[in-house]
XYZ file of C-alpha atoms in Angstrom:
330
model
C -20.494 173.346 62.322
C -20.771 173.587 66.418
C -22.939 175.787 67.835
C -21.511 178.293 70.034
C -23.955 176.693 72.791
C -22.954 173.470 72.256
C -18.792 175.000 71.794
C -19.645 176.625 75.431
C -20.672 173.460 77.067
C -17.171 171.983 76.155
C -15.015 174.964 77.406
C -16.545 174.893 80.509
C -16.179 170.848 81.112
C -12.768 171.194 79.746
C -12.023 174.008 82.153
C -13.289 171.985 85.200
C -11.649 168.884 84.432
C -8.465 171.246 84.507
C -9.763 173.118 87.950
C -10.453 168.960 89.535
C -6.474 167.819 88.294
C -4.772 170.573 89.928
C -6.730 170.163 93.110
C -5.789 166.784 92.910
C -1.805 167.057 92.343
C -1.250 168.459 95.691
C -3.213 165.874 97.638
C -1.137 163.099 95.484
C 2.123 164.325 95.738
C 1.422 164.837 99.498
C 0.563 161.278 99.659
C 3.994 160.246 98.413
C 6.235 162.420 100.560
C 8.222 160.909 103.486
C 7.515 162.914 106.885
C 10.219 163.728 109.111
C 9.000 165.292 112.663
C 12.276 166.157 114.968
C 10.930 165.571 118.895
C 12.834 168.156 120.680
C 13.176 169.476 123.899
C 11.857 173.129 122.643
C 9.460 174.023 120.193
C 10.746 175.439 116.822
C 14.500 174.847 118.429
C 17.225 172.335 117.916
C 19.003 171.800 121.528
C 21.443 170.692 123.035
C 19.925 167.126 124.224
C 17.522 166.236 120.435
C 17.977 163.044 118.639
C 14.380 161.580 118.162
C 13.119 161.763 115.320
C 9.620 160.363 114.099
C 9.561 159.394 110.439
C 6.032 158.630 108.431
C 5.817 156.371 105.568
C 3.404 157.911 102.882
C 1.051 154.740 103.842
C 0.841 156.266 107.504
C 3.155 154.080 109.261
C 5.558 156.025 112.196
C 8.664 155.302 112.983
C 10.301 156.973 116.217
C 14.213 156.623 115.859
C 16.250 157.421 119.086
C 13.330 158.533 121.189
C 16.127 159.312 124.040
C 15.354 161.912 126.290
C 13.440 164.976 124.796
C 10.322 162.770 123.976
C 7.775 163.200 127.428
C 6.996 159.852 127.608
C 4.294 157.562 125.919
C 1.861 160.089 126.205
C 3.567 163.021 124.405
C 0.873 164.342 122.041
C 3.548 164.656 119.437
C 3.839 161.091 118.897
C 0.866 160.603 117.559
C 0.341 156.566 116.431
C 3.797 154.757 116.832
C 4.160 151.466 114.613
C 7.705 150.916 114.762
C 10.963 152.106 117.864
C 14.323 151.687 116.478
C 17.030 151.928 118.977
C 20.375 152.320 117.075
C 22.307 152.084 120.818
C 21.612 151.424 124.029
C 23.631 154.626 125.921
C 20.822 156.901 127.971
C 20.935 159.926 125.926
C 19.237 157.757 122.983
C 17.414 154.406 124.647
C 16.170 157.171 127.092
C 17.146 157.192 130.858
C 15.577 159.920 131.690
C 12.811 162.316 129.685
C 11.259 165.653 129.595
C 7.971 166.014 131.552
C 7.364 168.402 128.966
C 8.909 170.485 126.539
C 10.307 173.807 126.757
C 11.256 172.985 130.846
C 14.690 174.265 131.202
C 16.996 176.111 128.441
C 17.616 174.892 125.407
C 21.348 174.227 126.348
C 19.982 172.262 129.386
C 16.774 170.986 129.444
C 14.509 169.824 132.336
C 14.749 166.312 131.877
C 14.342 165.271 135.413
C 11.537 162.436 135.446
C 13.723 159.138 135.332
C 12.141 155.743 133.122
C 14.312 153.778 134.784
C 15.009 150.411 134.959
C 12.734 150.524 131.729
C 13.339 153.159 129.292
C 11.478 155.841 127.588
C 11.806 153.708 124.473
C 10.421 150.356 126.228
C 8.075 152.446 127.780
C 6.399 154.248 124.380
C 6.454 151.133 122.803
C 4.418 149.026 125.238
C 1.601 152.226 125.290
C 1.344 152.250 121.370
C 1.882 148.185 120.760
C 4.797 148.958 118.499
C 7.657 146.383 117.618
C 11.231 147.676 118.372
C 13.525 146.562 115.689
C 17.112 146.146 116.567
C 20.419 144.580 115.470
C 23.282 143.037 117.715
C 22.287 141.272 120.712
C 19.741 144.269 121.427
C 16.542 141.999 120.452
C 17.257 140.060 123.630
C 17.441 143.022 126.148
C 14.340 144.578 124.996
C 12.319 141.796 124.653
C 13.282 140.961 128.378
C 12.231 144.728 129.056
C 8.763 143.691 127.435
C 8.210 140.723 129.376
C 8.651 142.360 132.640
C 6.469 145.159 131.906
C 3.649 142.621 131.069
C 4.545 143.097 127.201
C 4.639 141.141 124.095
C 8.444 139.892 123.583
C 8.197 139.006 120.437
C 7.828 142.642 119.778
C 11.057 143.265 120.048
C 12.587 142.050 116.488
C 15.754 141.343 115.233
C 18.126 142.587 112.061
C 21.476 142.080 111.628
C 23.760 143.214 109.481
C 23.164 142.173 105.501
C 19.789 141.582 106.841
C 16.272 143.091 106.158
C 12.995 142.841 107.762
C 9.528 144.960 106.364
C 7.584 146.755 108.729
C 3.939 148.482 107.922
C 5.809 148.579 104.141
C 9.415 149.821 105.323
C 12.545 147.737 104.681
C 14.825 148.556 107.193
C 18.023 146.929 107.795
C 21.112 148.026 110.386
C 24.658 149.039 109.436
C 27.522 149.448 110.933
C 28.259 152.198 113.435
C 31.843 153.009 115.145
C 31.392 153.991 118.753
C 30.383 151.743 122.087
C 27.075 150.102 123.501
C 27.373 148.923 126.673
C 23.677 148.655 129.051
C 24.826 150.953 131.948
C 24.012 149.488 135.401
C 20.687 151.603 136.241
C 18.779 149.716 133.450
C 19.441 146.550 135.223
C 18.248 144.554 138.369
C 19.388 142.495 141.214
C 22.891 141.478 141.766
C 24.590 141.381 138.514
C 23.330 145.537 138.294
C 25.076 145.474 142.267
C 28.145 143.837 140.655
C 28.777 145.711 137.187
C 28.276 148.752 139.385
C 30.784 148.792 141.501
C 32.983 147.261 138.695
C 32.245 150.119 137.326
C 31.617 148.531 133.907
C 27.861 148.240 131.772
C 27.339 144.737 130.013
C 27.594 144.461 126.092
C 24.934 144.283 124.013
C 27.236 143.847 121.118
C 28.284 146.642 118.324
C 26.013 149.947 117.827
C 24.040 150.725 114.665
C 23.009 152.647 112.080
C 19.954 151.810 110.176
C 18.824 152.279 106.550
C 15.161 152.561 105.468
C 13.783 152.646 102.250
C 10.354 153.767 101.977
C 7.135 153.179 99.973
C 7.833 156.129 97.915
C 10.965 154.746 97.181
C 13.350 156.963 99.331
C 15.950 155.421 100.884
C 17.503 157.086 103.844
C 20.737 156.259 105.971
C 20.294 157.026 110.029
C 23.743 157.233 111.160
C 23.256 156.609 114.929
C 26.233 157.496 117.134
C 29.394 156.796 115.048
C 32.654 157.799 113.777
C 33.913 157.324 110.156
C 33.448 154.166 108.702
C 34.327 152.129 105.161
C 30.980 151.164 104.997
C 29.472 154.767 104.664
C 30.667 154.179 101.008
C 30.509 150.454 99.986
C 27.341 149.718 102.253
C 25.457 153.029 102.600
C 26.156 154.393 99.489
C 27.380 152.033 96.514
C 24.879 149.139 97.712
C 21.783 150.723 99.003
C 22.159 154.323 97.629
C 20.931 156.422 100.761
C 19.498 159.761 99.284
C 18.608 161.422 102.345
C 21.002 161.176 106.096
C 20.242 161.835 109.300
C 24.116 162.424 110.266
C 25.238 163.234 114.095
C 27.806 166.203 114.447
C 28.553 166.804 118.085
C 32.104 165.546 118.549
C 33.996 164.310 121.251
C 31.810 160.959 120.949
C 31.051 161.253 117.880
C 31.812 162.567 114.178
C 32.345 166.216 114.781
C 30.840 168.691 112.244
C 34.320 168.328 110.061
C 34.474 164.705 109.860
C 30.316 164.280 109.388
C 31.105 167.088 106.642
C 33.292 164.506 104.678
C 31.085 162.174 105.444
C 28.370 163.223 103.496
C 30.548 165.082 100.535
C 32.722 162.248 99.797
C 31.424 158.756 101.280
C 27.427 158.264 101.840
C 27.177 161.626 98.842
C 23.522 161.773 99.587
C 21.661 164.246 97.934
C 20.066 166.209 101.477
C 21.129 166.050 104.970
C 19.628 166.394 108.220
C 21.977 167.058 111.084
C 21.646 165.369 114.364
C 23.137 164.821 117.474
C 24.646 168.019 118.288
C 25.093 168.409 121.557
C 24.948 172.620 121.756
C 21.679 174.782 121.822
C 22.110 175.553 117.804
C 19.316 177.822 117.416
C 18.238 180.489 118.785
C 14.498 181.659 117.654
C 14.743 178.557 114.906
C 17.752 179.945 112.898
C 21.489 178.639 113.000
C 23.522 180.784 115.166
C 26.814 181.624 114.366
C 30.083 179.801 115.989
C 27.925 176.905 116.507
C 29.289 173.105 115.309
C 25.527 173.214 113.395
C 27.077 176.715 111.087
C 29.990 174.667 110.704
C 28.885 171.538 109.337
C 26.073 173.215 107.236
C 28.765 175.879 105.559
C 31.401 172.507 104.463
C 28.472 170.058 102.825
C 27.846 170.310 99.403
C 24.006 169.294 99.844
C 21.258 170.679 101.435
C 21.430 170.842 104.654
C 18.413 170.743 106.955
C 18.018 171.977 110.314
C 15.775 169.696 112.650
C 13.806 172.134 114.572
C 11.253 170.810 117.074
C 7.644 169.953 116.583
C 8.316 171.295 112.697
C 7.630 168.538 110.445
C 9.853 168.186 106.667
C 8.561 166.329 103.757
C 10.844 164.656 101.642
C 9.953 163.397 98.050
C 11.762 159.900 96.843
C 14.546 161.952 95.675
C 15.264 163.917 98.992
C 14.433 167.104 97.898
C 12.153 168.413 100.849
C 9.348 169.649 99.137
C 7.894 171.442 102.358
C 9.005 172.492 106.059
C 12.339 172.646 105.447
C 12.699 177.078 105.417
């Protein structure tokens, strides 16, 4: 027989070892989530002028995407530790002509973003401060790596994959795609007389095609970044039937890009993820952090099929190897 002393004595180490595993499931499931941190112009908003994005591997590396110009330089406390810049085109709004000396300057349908980072960039600029390697496809590699070198910079930070290609990163694949819209270097990133000449040509050199970029993660997520683009074949037979994206970061904002209609049938019939982040919207969308009504954002969130996810600024979504944000998301 047990004695009730010695029955006791079990309950109780039985009981703790049950209090110590639940402690422990939230710390371990937090430690495989994918981090997604929108870098807006206004706190807790998603404006007119937002496309970076950082994204954290669950082994701590951070990866800014399109730091543009709502990012306040290399110093923006957001930022935190950047490992890796991807660039997926080189027009100002996303390489970053100009930035935000802080955030919440200006309204949220036109920002302050009055300091200029010219002739080097916001993104050339955040990466030489944090020592991180900008990966790019096309013939980007070459322009940034010249930007590097004149800042006093590593070149062979800046790193190239093509198309078909991959290249790991602080334990992220990430490879480019094809993207549908232009990528020419406007004048005012350039020097001397050739910047004179395309200038008054009134024409920016190529850099060849734009990009999109797919990741895939420690965790095993796998996530398509649309860039700037319109509707493409590949969406399905690259994004979808070969590397089976689960989560998208898709732009919306028309005009120069997918609107909310097309991006809709994007993601419902071609890349079929199973969550979406919009991007790239190009109207203040919120107003106090929720959608407001009439905007391209209500549109393209009431036509997809999946979970739709609002990038407001400074609020950071976790994303499980499945896509299902598992906190942040409202």
């Amino acid at each position: 027989m047990i004695s009730d002393t010695f029955r006791n004595r079990i309950t109780g180490a039985a009981l703790a070892v049950c209090a110590l595993s639940l402690a422990w499931q939230p710390a371990m499931a937090d430690n495989h989530v994918v981090k997604v941190t929108p870098l807006g112009s206004h706190d807790g908003e998603f404006c007119s002028r937002d496309r970076a994005l950082v994204f954290e591997d669950p082994n701590g590396t951070r990866i800014l995407y399109d730091a543009g110009r709502t990012v306040a330089g290399p110093d923006d406390p957001r930022l935190g530790k950047i490992d890796v810049v991807l660039v997926s085109h080189m027009h100002g709004d996303h390489v970053g002509d100009q930035r935000i000396r802080e955030t919440n300057e200006g309204t949220c349908a036109s920002p302050d973003t009055g300091v200029s980072t010219l002739p080097q960039s916001n993104t050339v600029d955040i990466a030489l401060k944090h020592d991180a390697m900008i990966v790019t496809g096309s013939e980007m590699p070459a322009f940034f790596a010249a930007k590097l070198r004149d800042a006093g910079g590593d070149p062979g930070m800046s790193k190239l994959v093509r198309f078909g290609g991959e290249v790991t990163v602080g334990g992220v694949a990430i490879t480019t795609v094809p993207a549908v819209h232009s990528n020419g270097v406007s004048p005012s990133f350039l020097t001397g007389p050739l910047a004179e000449y395309l200038k008054a040509a009134g024409v920016g050199a190529s850099v060849g095609p734009p990009t999109g970029y797919v990741l895939k993660f420690s965790n095993g997520l796998v996530a398509y970044l649309s860039g700037d683009t319109g509707i493409t074949a590949e969406q399905k037979l690259v994004v979808n039937d070969h590397y089976g994206a689960l989560l998208t970061v898709m732009n919306i904002g028309d005009t120069f890009t997918t609107g909310p209609t097309q991006a809709a049938y994007v993601i419902n019939e071609l890349v079929q993820p199973s969550s979406v982040i919009a991007s790239h919207a190009n109207e203040p969308a919120t107003e106090g952090g929720e959608v407001k009504a009439g905007t391209r954002t209500a549109l393209f969130r009431d036509r997809v099929t999946v979970p739709v996810h609002v990038p407001l600024s400074g609020r950071t979504m976790a994303f499980d190897r499945t896509a299902k944000c598992v906190s942040g998301c409202g």
